[in-house]
Every structure is written in C-alpha cells, then in structure tokens.
mmCIF file of C-alpha atoms in Angstrom:
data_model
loop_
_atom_site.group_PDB
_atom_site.id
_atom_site.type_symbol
_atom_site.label_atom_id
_atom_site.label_comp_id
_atom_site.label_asym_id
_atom_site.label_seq_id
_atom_site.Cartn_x
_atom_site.Cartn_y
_atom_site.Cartn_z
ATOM 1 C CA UNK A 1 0.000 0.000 0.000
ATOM 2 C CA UNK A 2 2.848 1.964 0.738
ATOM 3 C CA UNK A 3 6.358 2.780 -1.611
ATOM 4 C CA UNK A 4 8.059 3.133 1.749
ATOM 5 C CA UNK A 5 7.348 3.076 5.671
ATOM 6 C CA UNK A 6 5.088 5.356 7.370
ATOM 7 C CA UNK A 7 7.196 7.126 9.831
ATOM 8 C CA UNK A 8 5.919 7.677 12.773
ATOM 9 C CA UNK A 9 7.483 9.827 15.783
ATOM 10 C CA UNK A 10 7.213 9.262 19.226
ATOM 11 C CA UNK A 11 8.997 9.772 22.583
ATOM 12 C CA UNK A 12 11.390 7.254 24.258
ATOM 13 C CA UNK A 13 9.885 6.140 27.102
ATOM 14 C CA UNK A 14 7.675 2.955 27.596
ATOM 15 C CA UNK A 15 4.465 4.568 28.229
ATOM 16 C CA UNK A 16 4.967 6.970 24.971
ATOM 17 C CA UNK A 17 6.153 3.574 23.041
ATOM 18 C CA UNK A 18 2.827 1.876 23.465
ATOM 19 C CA UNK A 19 1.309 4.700 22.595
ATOM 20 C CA UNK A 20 3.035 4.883 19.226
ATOM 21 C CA UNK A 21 2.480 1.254 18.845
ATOM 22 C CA UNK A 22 -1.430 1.408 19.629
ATOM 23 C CA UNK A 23 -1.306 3.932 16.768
ATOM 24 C CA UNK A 24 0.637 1.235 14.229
ATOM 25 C CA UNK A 25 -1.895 -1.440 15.531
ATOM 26 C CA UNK A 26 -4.694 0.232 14.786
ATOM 27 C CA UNK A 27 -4.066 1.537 11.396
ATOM 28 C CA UNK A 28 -2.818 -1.906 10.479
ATOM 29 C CA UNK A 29 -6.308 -2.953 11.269
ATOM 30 C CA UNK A 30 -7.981 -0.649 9.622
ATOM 31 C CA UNK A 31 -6.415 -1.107 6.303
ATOM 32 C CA UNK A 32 -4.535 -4.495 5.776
ATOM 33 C CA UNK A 33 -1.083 -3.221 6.431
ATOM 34 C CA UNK A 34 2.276 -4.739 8.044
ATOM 35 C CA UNK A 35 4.737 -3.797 10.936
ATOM 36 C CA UNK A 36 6.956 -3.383 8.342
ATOM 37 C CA UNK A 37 4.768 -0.652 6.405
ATOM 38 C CA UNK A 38 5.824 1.388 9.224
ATOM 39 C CA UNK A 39 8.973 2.877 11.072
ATOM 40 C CA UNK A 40 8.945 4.126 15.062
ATOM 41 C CA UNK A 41 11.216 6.592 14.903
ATOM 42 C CA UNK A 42 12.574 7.400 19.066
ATOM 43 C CA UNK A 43 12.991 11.200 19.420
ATOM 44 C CA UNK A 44 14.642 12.486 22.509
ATOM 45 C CA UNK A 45 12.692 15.531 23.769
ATOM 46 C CA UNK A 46 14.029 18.350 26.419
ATOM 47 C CA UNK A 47 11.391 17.610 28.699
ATOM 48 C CA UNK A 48 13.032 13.673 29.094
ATOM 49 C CA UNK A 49 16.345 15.422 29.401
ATOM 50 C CA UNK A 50 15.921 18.042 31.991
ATOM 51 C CA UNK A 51 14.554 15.920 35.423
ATOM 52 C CA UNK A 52 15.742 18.086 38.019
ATOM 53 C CA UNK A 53 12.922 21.215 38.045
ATOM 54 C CA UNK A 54 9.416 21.678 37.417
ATOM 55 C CA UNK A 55 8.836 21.797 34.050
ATOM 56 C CA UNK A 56 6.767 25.422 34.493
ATOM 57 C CA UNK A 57 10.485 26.415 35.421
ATOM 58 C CA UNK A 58 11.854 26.014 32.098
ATOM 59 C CA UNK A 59 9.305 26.309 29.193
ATOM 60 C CA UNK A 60 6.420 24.078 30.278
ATOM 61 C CA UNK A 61 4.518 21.704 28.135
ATOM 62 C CA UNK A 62 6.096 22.342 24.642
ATOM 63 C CA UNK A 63 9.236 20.785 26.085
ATOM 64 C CA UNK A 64 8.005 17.347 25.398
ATOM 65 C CA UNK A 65 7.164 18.276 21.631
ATOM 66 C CA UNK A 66 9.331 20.631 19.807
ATOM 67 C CA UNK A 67 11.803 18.206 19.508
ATOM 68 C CA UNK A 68 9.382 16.007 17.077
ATOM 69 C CA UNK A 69 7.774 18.684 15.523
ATOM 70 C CA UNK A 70 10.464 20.200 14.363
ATOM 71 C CA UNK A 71 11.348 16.154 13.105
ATOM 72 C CA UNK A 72 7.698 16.752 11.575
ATOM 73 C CA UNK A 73 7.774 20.005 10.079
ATOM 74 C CA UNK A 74 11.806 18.971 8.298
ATOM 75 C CA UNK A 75 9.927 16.197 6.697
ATOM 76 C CA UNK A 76 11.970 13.716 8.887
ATOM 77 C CA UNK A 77 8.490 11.629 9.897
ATOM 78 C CA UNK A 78 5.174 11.476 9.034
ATOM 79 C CA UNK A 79 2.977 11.863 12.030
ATOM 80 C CA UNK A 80 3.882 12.261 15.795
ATOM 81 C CA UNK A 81 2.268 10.663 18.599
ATOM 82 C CA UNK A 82 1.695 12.508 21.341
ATOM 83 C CA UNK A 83 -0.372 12.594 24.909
ATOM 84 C CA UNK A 84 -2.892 14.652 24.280
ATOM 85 C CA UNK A 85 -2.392 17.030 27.918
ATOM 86 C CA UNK A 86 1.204 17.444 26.825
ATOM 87 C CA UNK A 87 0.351 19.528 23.876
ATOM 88 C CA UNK A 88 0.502 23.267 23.677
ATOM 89 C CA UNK A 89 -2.731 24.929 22.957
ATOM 90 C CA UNK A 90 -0.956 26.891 20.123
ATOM 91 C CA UNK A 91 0.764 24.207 17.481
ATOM 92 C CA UNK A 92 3.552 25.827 15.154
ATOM 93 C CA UNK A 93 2.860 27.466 12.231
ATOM 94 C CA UNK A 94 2.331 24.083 9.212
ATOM 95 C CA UNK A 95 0.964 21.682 12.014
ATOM 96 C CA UNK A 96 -2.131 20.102 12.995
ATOM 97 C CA UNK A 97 -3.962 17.217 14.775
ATOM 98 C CA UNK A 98 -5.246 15.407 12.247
ATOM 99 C CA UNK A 99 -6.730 12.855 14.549
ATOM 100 C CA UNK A 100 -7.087 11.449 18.346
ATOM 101 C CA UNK A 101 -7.345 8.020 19.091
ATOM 102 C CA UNK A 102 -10.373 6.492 21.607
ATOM 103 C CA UNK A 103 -10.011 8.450 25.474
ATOM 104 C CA UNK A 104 -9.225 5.988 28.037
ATOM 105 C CA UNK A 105 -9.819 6.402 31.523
ATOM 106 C CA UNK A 106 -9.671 10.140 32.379
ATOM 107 C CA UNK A 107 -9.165 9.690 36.152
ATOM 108 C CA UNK A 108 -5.762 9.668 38.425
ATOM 109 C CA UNK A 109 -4.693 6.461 40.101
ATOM 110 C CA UNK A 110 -3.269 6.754 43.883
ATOM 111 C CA UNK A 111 -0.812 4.370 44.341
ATOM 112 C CA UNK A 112 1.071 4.082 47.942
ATOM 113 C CA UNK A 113 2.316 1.424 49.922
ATOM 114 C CA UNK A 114 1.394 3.207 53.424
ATOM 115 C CA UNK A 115 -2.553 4.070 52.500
ATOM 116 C CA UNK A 116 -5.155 2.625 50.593
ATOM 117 C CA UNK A 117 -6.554 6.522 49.536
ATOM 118 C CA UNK A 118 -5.546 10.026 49.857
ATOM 119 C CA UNK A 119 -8.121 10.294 52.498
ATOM 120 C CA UNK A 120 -6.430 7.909 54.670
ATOM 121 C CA UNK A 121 -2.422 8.902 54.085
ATOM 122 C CA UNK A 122 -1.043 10.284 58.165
ATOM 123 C CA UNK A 123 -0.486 13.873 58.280
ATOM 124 C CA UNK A 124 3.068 15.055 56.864
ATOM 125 C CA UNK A 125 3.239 11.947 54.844
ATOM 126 C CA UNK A 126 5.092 13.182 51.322
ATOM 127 C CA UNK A 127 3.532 12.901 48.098
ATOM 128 C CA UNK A 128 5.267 12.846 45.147
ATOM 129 C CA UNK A 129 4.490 14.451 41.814
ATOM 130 C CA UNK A 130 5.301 16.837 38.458
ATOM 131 C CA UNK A 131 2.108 17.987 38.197
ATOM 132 C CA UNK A 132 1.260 21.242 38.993
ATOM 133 C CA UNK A 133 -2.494 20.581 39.342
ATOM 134 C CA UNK A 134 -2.259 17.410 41.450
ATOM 135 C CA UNK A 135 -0.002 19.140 43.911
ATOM 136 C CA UNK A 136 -2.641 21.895 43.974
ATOM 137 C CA UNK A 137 -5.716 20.190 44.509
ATOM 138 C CA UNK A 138 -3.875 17.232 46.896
ATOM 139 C CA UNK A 139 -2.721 20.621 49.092
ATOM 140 C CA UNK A 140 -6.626 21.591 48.871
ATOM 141 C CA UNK A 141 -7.699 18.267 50.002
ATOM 142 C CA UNK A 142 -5.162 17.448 52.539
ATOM 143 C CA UNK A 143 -3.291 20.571 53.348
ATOM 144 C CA UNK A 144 -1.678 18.814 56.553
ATOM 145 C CA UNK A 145 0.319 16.261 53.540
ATOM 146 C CA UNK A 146 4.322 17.711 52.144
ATOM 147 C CA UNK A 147 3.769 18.163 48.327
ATOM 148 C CA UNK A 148 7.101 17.518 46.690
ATOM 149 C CA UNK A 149 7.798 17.787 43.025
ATOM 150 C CA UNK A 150 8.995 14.281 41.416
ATOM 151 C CA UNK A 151 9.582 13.806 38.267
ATOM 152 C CA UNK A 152 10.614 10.820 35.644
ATOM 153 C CA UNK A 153 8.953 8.271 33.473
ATOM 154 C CA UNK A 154 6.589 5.694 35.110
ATOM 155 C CA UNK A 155 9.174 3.571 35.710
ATOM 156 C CA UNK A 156 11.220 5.817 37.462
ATOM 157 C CA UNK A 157 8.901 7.248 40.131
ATOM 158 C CA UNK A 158 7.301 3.983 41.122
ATOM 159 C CA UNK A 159 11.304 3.080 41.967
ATOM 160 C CA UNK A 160 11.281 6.085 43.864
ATOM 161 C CA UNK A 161 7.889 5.477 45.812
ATOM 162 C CA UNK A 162 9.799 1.602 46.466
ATOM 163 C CA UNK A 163 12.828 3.046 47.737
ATOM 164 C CA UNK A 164 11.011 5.203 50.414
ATOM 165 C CA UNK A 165 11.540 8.673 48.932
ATOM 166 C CA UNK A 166 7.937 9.833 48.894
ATOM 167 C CA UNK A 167 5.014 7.953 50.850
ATOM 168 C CA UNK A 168 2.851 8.375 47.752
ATOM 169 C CA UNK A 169 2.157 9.224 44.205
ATOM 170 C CA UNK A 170 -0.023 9.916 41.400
ATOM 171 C CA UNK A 171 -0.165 9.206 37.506
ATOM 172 C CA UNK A 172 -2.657 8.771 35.368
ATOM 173 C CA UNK A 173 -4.776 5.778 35.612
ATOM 174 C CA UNK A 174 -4.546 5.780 31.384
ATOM 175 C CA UNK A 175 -1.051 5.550 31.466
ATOM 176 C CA UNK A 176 -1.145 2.764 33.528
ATOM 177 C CA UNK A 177 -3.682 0.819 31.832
ATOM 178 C CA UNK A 178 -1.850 1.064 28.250
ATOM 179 C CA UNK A 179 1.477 -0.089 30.497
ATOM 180 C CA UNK A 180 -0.607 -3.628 31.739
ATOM 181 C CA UNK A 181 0.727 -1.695 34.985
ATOM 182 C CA UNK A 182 -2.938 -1.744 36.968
ATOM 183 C CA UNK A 183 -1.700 -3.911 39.175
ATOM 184 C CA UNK A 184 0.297 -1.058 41.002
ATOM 185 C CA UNK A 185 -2.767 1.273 41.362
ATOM 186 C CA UNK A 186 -3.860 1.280 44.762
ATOM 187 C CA UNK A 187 -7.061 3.421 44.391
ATOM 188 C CA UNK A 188 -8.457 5.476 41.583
ATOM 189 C CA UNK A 189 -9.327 8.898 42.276
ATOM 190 C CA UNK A 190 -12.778 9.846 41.932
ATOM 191 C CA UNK A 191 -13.279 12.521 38.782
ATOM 192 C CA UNK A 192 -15.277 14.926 40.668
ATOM 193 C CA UNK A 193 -13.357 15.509 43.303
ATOM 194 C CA UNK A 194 -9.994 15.715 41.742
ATOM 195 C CA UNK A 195 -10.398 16.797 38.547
ATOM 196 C CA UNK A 196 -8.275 15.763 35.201
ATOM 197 C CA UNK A 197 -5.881 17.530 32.985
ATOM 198 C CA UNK A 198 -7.311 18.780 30.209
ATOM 199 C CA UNK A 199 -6.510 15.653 27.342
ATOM 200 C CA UNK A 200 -5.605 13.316 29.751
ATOM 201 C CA UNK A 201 -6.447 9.876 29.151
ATOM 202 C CA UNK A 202 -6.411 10.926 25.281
ATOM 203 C CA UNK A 203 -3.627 10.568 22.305
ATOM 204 C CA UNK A 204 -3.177 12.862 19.473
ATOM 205 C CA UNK A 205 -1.656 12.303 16.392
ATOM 206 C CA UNK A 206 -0.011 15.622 14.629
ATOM 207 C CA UNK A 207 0.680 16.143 10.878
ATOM 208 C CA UNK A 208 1.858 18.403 8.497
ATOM 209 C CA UNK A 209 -1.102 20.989 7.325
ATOM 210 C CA UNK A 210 -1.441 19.880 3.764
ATOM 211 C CA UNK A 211 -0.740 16.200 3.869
ATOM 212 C CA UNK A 212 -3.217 14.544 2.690
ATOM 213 C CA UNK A 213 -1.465 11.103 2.014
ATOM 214 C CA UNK A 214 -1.165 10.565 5.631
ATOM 215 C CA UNK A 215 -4.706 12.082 6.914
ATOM 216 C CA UNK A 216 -6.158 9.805 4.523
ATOM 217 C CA UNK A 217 -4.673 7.371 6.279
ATOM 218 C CA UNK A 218 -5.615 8.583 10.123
ATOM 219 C CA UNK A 219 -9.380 9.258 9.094
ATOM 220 C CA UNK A 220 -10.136 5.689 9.331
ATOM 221 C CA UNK A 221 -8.727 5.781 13.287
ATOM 222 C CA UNK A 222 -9.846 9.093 14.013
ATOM 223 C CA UNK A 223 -12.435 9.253 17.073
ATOM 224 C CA UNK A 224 -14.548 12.579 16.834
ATOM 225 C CA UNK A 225 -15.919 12.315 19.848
ATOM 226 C CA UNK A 226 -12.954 12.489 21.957
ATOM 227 C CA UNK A 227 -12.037 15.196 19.411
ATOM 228 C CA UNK A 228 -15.181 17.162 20.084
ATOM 229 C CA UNK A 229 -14.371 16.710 23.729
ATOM 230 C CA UNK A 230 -10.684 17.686 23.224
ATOM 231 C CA UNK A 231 -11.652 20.695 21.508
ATOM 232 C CA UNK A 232 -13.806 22.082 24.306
ATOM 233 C CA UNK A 233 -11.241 21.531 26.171
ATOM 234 C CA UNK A 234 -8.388 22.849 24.804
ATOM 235 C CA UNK A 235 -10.457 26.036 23.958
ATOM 236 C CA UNK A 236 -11.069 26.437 27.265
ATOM 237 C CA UNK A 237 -7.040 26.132 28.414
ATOM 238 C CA UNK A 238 -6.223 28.366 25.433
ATOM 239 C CA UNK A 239 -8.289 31.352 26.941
ATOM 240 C CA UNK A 240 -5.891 30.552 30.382
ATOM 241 C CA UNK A 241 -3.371 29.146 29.499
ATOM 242 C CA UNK A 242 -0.422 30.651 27.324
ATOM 243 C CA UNK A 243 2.926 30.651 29.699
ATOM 244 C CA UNK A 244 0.803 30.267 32.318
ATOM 245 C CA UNK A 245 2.268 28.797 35.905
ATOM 246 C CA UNK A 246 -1.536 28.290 37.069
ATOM 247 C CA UNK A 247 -3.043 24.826 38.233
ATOM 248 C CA UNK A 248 -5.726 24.011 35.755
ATOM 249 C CA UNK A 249 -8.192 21.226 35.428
ATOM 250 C CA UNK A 250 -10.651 20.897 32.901
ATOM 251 C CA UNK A 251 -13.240 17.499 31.585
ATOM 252 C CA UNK A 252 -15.444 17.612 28.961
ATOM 253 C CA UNK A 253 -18.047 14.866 28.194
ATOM 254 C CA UNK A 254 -20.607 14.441 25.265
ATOM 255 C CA UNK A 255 -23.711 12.157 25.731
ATOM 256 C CA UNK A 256 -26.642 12.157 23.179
ATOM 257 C CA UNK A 257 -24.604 14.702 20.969
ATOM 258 C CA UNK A 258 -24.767 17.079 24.364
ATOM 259 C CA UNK A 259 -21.464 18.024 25.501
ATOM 260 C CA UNK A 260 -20.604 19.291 29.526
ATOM 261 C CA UNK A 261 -17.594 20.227 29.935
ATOM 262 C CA UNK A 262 -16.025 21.196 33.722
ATOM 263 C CA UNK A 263 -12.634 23.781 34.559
ATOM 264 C CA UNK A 264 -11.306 24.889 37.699
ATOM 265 C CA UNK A 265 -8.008 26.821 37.983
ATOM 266 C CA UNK A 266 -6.405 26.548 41.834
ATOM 267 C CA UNK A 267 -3.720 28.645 43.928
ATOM 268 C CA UNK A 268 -0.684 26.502 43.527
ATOM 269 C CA UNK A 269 -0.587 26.201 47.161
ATOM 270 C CA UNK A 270 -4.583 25.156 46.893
ATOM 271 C CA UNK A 271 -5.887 27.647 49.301
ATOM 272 C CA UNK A 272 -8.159 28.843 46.550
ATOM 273 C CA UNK A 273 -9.809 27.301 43.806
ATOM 274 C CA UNK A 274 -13.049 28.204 41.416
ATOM 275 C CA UNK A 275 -14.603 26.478 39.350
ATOM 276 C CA UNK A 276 -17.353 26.288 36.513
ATOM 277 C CA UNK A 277 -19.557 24.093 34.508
ATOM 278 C CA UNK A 278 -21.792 24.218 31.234
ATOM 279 C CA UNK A 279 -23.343 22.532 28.737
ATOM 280 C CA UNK A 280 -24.193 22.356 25.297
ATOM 281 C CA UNK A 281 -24.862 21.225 21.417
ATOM 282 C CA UNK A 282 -21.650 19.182 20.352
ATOM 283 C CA UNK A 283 -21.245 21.953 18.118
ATOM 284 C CA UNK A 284 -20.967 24.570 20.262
ATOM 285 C CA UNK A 285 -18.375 22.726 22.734
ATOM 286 C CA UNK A 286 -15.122 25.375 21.441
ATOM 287 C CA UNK A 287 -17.306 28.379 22.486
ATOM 288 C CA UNK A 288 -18.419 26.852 25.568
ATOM 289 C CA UNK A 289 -14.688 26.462 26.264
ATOM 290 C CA UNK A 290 -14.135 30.093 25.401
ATOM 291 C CA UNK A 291 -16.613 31.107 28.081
ATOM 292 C CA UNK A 292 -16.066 29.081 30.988
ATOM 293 C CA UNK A 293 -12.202 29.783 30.422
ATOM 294 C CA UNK A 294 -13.079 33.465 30.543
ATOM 295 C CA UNK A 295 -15.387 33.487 33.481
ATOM 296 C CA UNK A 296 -12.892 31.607 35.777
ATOM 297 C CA UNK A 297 -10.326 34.384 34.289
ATOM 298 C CA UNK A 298 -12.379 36.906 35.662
ATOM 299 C CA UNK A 299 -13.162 35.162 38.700
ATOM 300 C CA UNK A 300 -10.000 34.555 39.954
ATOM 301 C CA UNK A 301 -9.490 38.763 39.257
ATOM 302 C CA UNK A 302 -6.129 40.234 39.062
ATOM 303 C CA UNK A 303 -2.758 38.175 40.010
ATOM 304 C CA UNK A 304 -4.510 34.873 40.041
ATOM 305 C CA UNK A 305 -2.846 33.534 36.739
ATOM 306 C CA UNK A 306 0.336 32.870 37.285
ATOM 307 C CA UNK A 307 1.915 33.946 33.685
#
C-alpha cells in the first residue's frame, strides 16, 4: 500500500512507546497493512532530558514536543504521537492534529504502599508528583500532607515510591492501563473531586497541514468524539493558558450529541480554587470552552494567573 514506511514519531519512554504502537496497531487494522509498512522513529525531547525542576520552570509543556515537531515540520516523519495534555494549545505554524485516538480512563490512580486513599495517608506523609495541578488540589484536600515535586517516566517514580523517597504518588490511571501496569494502582481517584488535565487519558496524532497522504490514512482511526471533547477543552485552556504557571483542570463529556464540559483553575498552594460548569450542542463545545475559560479568568481577578 505503501512505496516506503510510514514514519511515525514518538517519545522514548515505555508509556509513549505503546502509545506509538497502539497507533501502528490500529491503522494496520484498519487497512490491511504490516509492521513493516511502518517505522517508530525514538525522538529524545528536552522535557526527558531536563529531570531536576518543574517543568513550568523552564518552558512548560512544549518541552516534550518541539523536539518532534520540528522532526515533523523537516519532513523527517510522518505523524507524531503525542499525549494529548502534553500539547501546547498553540501548534507551530504548518501543524495540525489530524486525529485522536479512543479516550481511556480520564481519572488519576493513587498508588502508595502506606494508604489505601488520599483520604487515609497520616499527616506530613510526602507525596510525590510533576504535576502542577495534582499538587494543587492534593494541598486543597489534605493541606496537613508535604507536596514535593517528582519527576521521571513511570518507571522511574514507582522506583522512587519503592525506595522510600515519597510515601505516595499519582499518575494517570490511562497511562497505567496502556502499560498492563494496573496492578500497582492502589485506588483510583474519583473525577469529581480531583479533577483531570485537560486531554488526559487521550492521544493525538499531529501532521503536516497539507498532507493529505497521511490524513487519509488517520481518518479511518480518528475518534470525533474524543475530538469534540478535546476541543472544548483545549479552547477552554487556550483562553488561560499561554505561559501560564496556574493549576488548571478541565473534563469535557458528550452524551446524546450534548457536551458538559467542567474547569477549575487553583492557587498553587490550593488555598483557593473556582470552578465552573456548562453545557451544550456538540457543536458549540469550542465556544463553551471560550466562556467558561473566561469566566474563571475573571473570577480569579487580578494576580490569580500565574503567567
């Protein structure tokens, strides 16, 4: 089907190789085609390279994709694979998504040898995470818990959480799942009372605007409900976001071609939060991002948005 492979570009580590590979399986399926009709092609990103900070410290979520977009844009691969809450809500200049792949599991998984739930971890026990928002609204929860910043693949902070350097942790339960790893979750966290990333639990795949060789081939994968989710979503970051330092949560969900989406943006330290929901036509869901983005800008007032 193909005069040579479809190159596909992903991140190194395990959880962003089965991610690439879900994406080869299921474009094999759905048109007849071979491993060898295709070529993973491992692209070392800044954001695997620098471990030692926050990542809002040095240039925030497009750490983990310029690297393969510029691989993208040079003509060096085809179509990158990315998690869908590491992407910037402004793509460069010739790039797209082109498609998303079926959401998993949205939620966050607990995992700690010392409690079965957040709820029942002894004060000052440390938890352990990168993520701005899940320090924020653990803080919120339990503000009598150390929040520490911990970064590293999968791998690397469950190692951590086994050698005794935090009590806890959390990742996403999605993650997990497309590891075979949900045998290390010790509880999953309710949705509604700690809220997602916006795009977790979903994969994008990015293209070149214009190539319509390799769209043609990602239109038979492509999901569009998780995209009409994804786009409330990201709408609503977008009207936050830019460099923003601010912990922000946001889920949208579409039933009967009716789409509700939920944000909330915190105090880093959690001692504030708001939050807002709506609803609407599927149709509607980017300008229902726009608006609830834009109310919780205004309702957090001056200084609240950490830029």
């Amino acid at each position: 089907m193909q005069s040579k492979p479809v190159r596909i570009g992903t991140r190194g580590s395990a959880l962003a190789l089965a991610q690439a590979h879900e994406t080869r399986a299921r474009l094999m399926a759905a048109h007849g085609m071979s491993e060898n009709d295709f070529e993973i092609a491992v692209i070392k990103t800044m954001g695997d390279q620098i471990l030692d900070r926050p990542l809002s410290e040095v240039g925030g979520k497009g750490l983990f994709t310029k690297e393969i977009e510029d691989a993208l844009l040079s003509g060096d691969i085809d179509m990158a694979v990315h998690s869908s809450k590491d992407m910037p809500t402004v793509l460069p200049e010739g790039l797209e998504i082109s498609a998303f792949l079926p959401r998993e599991d949205v939620r966050d998984a607990f995992i700690s040898p010392k409690a079965k739930t957040l709820a029942d971890l002894p004060s000052g026990a440390i938890v352990g995470t990168a993520s701005l928002r899940r320090q924020a609204i653990v803080k919120r929860l339990r503000p009598d818990l150390e929040v520490v910043t911990y970064r590293g693949n999968v791998q690397r902070r469950l190692k951590k959480l086994a050698d005794g350097v935090v009590d806890a942790t959390l990742l996403a339960y999605s993650g997990l799942k497309r590891l075979g790893m949900e045998d290390v979750v010790t509880s999953v966290l309710d949705e509604d009372a700690f809220l997602p990333a916006v795009g977790q639990g979903a994969i994008c795949i990015e293209t070149r605007v214009g190539d319509a060789a390799t769209g043609a081939l990602l239109g038979a994968i492509h999901d569009q409900a998780t995209a009409e989710c994804l786009a409330a979503e990201r709408a609503f970051l977008k009207v936050l976001d830019g460099s923003c330092r601010t912990p922000i949560a946001g889920l949208a969900r579409l039933a009967d071609r009716r789409l509700s989406l939920r944000g909330m943006i915190l105090r880093p330290d959690g001692s504030e939060a708001h939050e807002m929901s709506g609803e609407c036509d599927a149709a509607d869901g980017v300008a229902l991002g726009q608006r609830i983005g834009q109310a919780l800008k205004e309702r957090g007032g001056p200084g609240f948005l950490i830029g």
